[in-house]
mmCIF file of C-alpha atoms in Angstrom:
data_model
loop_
_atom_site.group_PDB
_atom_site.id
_atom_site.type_symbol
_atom_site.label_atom_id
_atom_site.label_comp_id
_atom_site.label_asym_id
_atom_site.label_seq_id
_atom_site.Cartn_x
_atom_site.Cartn_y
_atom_site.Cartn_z
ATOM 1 C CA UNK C 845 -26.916 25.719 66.407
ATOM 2 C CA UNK C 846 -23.752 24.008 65.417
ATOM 3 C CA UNK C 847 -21.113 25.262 63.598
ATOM 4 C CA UNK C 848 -19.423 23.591 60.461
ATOM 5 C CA UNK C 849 -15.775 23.000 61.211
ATOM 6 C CA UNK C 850 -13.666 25.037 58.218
ATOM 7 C CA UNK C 851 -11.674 21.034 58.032
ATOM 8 C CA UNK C 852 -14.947 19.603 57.061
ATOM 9 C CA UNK C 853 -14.868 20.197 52.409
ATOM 10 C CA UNK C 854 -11.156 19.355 52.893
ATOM 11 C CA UNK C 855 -11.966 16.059 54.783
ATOM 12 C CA UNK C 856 -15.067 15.281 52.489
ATOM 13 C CA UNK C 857 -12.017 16.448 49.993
ATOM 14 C CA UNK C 858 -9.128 14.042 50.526
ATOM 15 C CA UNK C 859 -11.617 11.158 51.074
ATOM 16 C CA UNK C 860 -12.917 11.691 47.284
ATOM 17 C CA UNK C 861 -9.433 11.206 46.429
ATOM 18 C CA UNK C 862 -8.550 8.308 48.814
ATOM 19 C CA UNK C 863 -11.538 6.652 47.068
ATOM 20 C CA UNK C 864 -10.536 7.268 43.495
ATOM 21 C CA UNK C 865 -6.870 6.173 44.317
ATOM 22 C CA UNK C 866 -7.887 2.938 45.628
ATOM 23 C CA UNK C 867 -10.203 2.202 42.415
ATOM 24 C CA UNK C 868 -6.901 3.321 39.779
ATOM 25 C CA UNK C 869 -4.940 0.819 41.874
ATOM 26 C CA UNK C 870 -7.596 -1.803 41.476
ATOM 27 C CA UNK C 871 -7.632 -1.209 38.250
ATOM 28 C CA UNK C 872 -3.685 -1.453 37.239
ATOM 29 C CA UNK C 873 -3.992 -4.707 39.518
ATOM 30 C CA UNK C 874 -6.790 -6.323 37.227
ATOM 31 C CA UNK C 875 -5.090 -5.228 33.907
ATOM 32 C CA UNK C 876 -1.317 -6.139 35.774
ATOM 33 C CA UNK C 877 -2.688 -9.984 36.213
ATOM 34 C CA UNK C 878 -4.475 -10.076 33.167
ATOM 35 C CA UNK C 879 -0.761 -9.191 31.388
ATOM 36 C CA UNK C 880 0.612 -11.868 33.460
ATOM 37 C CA UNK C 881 -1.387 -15.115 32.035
ATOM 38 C CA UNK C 882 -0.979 -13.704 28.825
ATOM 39 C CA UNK C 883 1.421 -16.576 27.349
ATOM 40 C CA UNK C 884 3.337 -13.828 25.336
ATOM 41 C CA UNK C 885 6.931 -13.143 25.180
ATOM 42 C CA UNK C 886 8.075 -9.907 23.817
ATOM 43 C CA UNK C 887 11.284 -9.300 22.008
ATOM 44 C CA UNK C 888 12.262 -5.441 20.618
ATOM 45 C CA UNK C 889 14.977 -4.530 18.409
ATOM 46 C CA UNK C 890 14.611 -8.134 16.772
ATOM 47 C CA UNK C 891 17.003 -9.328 14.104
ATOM 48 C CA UNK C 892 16.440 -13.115 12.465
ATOM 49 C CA UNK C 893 18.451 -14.495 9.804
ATOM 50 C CA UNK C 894 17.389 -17.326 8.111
ATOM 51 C CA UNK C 895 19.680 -19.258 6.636
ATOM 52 C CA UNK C 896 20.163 -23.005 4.666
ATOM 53 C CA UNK C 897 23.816 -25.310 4.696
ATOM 54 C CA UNK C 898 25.214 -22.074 6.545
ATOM 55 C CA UNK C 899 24.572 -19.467 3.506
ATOM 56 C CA UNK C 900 22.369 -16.473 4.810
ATOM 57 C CA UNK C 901 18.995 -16.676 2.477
ATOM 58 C CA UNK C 902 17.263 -13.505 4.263
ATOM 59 C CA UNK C 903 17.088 -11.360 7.555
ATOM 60 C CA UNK C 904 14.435 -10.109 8.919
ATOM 61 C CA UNK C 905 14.018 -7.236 11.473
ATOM 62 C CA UNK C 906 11.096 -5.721 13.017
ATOM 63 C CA UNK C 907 11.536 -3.391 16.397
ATOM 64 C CA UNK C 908 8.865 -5.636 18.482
ATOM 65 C CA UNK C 909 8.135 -9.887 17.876
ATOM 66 C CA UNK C 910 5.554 -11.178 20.182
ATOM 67 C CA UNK C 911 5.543 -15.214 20.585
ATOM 68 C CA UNK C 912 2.008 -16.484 21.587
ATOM 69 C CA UNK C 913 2.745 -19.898 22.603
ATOM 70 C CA UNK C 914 -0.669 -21.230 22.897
ATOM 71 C CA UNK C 915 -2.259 -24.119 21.563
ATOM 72 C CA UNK C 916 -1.721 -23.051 18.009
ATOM 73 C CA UNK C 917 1.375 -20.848 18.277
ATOM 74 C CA UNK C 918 2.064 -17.518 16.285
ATOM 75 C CA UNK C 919 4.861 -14.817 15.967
ATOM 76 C CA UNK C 920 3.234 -11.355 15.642
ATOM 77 C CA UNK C 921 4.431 -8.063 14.840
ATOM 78 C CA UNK C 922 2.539 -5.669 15.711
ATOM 79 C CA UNK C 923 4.718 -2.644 14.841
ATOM 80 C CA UNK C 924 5.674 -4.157 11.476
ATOM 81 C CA UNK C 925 8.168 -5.970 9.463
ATOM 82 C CA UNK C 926 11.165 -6.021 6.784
ATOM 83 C CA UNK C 927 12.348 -8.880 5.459
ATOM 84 C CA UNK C 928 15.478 -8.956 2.963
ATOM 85 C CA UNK C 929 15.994 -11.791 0.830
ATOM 86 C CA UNK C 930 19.538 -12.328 -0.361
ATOM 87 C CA UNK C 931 21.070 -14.568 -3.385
ATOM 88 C CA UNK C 932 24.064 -17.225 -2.518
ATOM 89 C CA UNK C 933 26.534 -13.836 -2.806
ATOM 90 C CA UNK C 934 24.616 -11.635 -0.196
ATOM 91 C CA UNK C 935 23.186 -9.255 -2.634
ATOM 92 C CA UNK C 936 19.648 -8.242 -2.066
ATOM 93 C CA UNK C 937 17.255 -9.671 -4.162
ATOM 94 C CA UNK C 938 13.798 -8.572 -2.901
ATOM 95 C CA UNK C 939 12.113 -6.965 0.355
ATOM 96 C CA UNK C 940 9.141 -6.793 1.253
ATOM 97 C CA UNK C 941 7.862 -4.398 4.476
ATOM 98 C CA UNK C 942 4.741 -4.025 5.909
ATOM 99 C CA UNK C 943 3.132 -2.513 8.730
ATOM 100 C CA UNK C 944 1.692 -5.710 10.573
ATOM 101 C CA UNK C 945 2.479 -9.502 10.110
ATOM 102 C CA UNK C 946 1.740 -12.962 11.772
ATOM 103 C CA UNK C 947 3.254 -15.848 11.248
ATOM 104 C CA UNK C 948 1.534 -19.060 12.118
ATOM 105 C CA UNK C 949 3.688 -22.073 12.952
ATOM 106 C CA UNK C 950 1.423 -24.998 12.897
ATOM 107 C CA UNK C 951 -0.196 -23.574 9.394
ATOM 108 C CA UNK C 952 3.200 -22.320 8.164
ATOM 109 C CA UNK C 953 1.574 -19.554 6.533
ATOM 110 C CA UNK C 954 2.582 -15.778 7.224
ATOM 111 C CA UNK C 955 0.551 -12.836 6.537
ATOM 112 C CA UNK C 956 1.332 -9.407 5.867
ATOM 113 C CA UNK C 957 -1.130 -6.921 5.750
ATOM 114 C CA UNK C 958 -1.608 -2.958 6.059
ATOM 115 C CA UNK C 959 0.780 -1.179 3.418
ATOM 116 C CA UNK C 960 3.007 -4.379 1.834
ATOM 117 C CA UNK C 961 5.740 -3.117 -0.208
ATOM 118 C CA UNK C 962 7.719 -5.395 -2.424
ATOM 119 C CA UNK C 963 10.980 -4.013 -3.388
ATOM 120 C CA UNK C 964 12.847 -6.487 -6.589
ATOM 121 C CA UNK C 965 16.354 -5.435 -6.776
ATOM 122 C CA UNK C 966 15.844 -4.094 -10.657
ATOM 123 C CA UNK C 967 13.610 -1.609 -9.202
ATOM 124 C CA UNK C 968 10.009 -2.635 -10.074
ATOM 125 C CA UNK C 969 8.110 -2.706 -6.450
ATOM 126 C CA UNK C 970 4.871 -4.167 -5.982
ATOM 127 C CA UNK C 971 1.967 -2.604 -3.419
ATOM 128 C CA UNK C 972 -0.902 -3.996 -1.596
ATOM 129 C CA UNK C 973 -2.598 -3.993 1.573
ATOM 130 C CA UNK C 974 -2.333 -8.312 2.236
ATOM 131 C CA UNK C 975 0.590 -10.702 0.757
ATOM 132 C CA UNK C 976 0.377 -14.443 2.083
ATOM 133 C CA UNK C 977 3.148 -16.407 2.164
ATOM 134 C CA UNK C 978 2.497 -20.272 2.238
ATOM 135 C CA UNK C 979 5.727 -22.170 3.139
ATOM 136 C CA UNK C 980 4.901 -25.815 2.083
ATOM 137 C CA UNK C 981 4.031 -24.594 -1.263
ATOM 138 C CA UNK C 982 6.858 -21.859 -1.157
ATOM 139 C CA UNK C 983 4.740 -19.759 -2.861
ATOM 140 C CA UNK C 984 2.960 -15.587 -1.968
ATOM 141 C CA UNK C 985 -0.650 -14.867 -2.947
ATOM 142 C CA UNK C 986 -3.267 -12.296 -2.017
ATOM 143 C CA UNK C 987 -6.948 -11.675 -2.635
ATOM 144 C CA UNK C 988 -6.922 -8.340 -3.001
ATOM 145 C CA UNK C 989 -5.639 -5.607 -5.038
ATOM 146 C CA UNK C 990 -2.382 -4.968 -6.153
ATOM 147 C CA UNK C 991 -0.549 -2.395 -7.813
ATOM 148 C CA UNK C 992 3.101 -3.034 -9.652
ATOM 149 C CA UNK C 993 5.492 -0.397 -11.195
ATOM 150 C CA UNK C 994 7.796 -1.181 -13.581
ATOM 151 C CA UNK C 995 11.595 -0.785 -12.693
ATOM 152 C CA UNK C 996 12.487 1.789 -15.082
ATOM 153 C CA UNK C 997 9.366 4.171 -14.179
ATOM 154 C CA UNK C 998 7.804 4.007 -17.637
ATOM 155 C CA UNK C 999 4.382 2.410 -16.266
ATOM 156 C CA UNK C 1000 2.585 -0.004 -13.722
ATOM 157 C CA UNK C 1001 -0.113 -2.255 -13.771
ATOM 158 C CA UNK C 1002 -3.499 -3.303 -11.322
ATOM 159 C CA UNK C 1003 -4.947 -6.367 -10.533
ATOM 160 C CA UNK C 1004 -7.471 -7.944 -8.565
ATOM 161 C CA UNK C 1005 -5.185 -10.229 -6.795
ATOM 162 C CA UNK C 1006 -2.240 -12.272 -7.639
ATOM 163 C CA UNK C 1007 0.022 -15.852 -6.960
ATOM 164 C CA UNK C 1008 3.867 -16.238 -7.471
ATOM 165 C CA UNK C 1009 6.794 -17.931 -6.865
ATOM 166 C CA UNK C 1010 8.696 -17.290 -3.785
ATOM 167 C CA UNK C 1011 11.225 -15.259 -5.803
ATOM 168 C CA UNK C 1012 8.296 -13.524 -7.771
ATOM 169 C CA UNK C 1013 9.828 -14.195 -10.911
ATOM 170 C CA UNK C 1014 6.667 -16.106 -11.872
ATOM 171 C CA UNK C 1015 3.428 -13.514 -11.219
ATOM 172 C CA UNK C 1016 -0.048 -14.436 -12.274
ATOM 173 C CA UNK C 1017 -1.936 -11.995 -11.657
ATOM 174 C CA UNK C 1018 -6.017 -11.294 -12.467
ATOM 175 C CA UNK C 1019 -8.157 -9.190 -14.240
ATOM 176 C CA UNK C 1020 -5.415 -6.930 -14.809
ATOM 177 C CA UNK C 1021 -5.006 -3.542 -16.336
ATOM 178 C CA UNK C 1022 -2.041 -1.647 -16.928
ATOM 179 C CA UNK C 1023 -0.155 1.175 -18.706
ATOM 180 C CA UNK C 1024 3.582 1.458 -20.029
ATOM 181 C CA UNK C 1025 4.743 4.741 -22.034
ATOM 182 C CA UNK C 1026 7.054 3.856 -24.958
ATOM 183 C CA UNK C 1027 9.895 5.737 -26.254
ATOM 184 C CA UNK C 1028 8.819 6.998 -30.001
ATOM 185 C CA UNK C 1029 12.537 6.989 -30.793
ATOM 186 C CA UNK C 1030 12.857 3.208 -29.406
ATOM 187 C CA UNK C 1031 9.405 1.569 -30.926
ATOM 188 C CA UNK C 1032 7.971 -1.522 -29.957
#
């Protein structure tokens, strides 16, 4: 009759975990090279003005910009977006923020999506969950529903979806429904 040797669990022990270590490592190796022919560049902390005959027309910053130079290239921002527009003076005239956006270079189009706030200097803010903007046409649509408030907090209105001008000065909006409290005192 043999006897079991008191090193034999810890052996069968420490093998076990020899074993699993070498799969982990496998593992970070696989995902490691995978990473490494992504054909991303990563930027944090990113700040972009944009600006035309050397007077600043917005800035835009976002705390990570991912550049996906592939055959159809794209900026993406995964952990959102603010953009500030500014008049020939520097004063804010709109910003919108959102929680995700991609720009597409070849298209020209960028899309924000996931809680898109529009901020107008008077006040009156715009929300969806998608704004487009299309660059050759200079213009911002969506497709699906918005809601606006009105800068002096009397009221808002709802639509289906909406087009406007890049300054949003011009807003078309459809099937639309809305509500505004007047002032007895003031009338119509």
């Amino acid at each position: 009759m043999t006897k079991n040797s008191p090193f034999m669990p810890a052996a069968l022990f420490a093998a076990t975990i020899l074993a699993s270590c070498e799969t982990d490592l496998k593992e970070v190796d696989r995902i490691a090279a995978i990473q490494a022919e992504e054909p991303v560049e990563i930027s944090r902390g990113v700040t972009v003005v944009y600006s035309d005959s050397a007077v600043v027309k917005a800035r835009m910053t976002a705390p990570e910009m991912r550049h996906y130079n592939v055959e159809e290239p794209y900026y993406e921002f995964q952990k959102g977006v603010t953009i500030v527009f500014l008049d020939e003076n520097g004063n804010e005239t709109q910003r919108i923020t959102s929680d995700y956006a991609i720009q597409k270079e070849k298209e020209e189009v960028t899309e924000f999506r996931n809680n898109v706030v529009i901020t107008r200097a008077d006040g009156s803010i715009i929300k969806t969950e998608e704004l487009i903007y299309d660059q050759k046409a200079n213009t911002f649509h969506n497709n699906v529903p918005i809601t606006a408030y009105f800068k002096d907090g009397r009221g808002n209105f709802m639509g289906s979806s909406f087009k406007s001008d890049a300054d949003f000065e011009n807003i078309e909006v459809q099937n639309s429904t809305g509500l505004y409290l007047f002032d007895p005192g003031q009338g119509i």
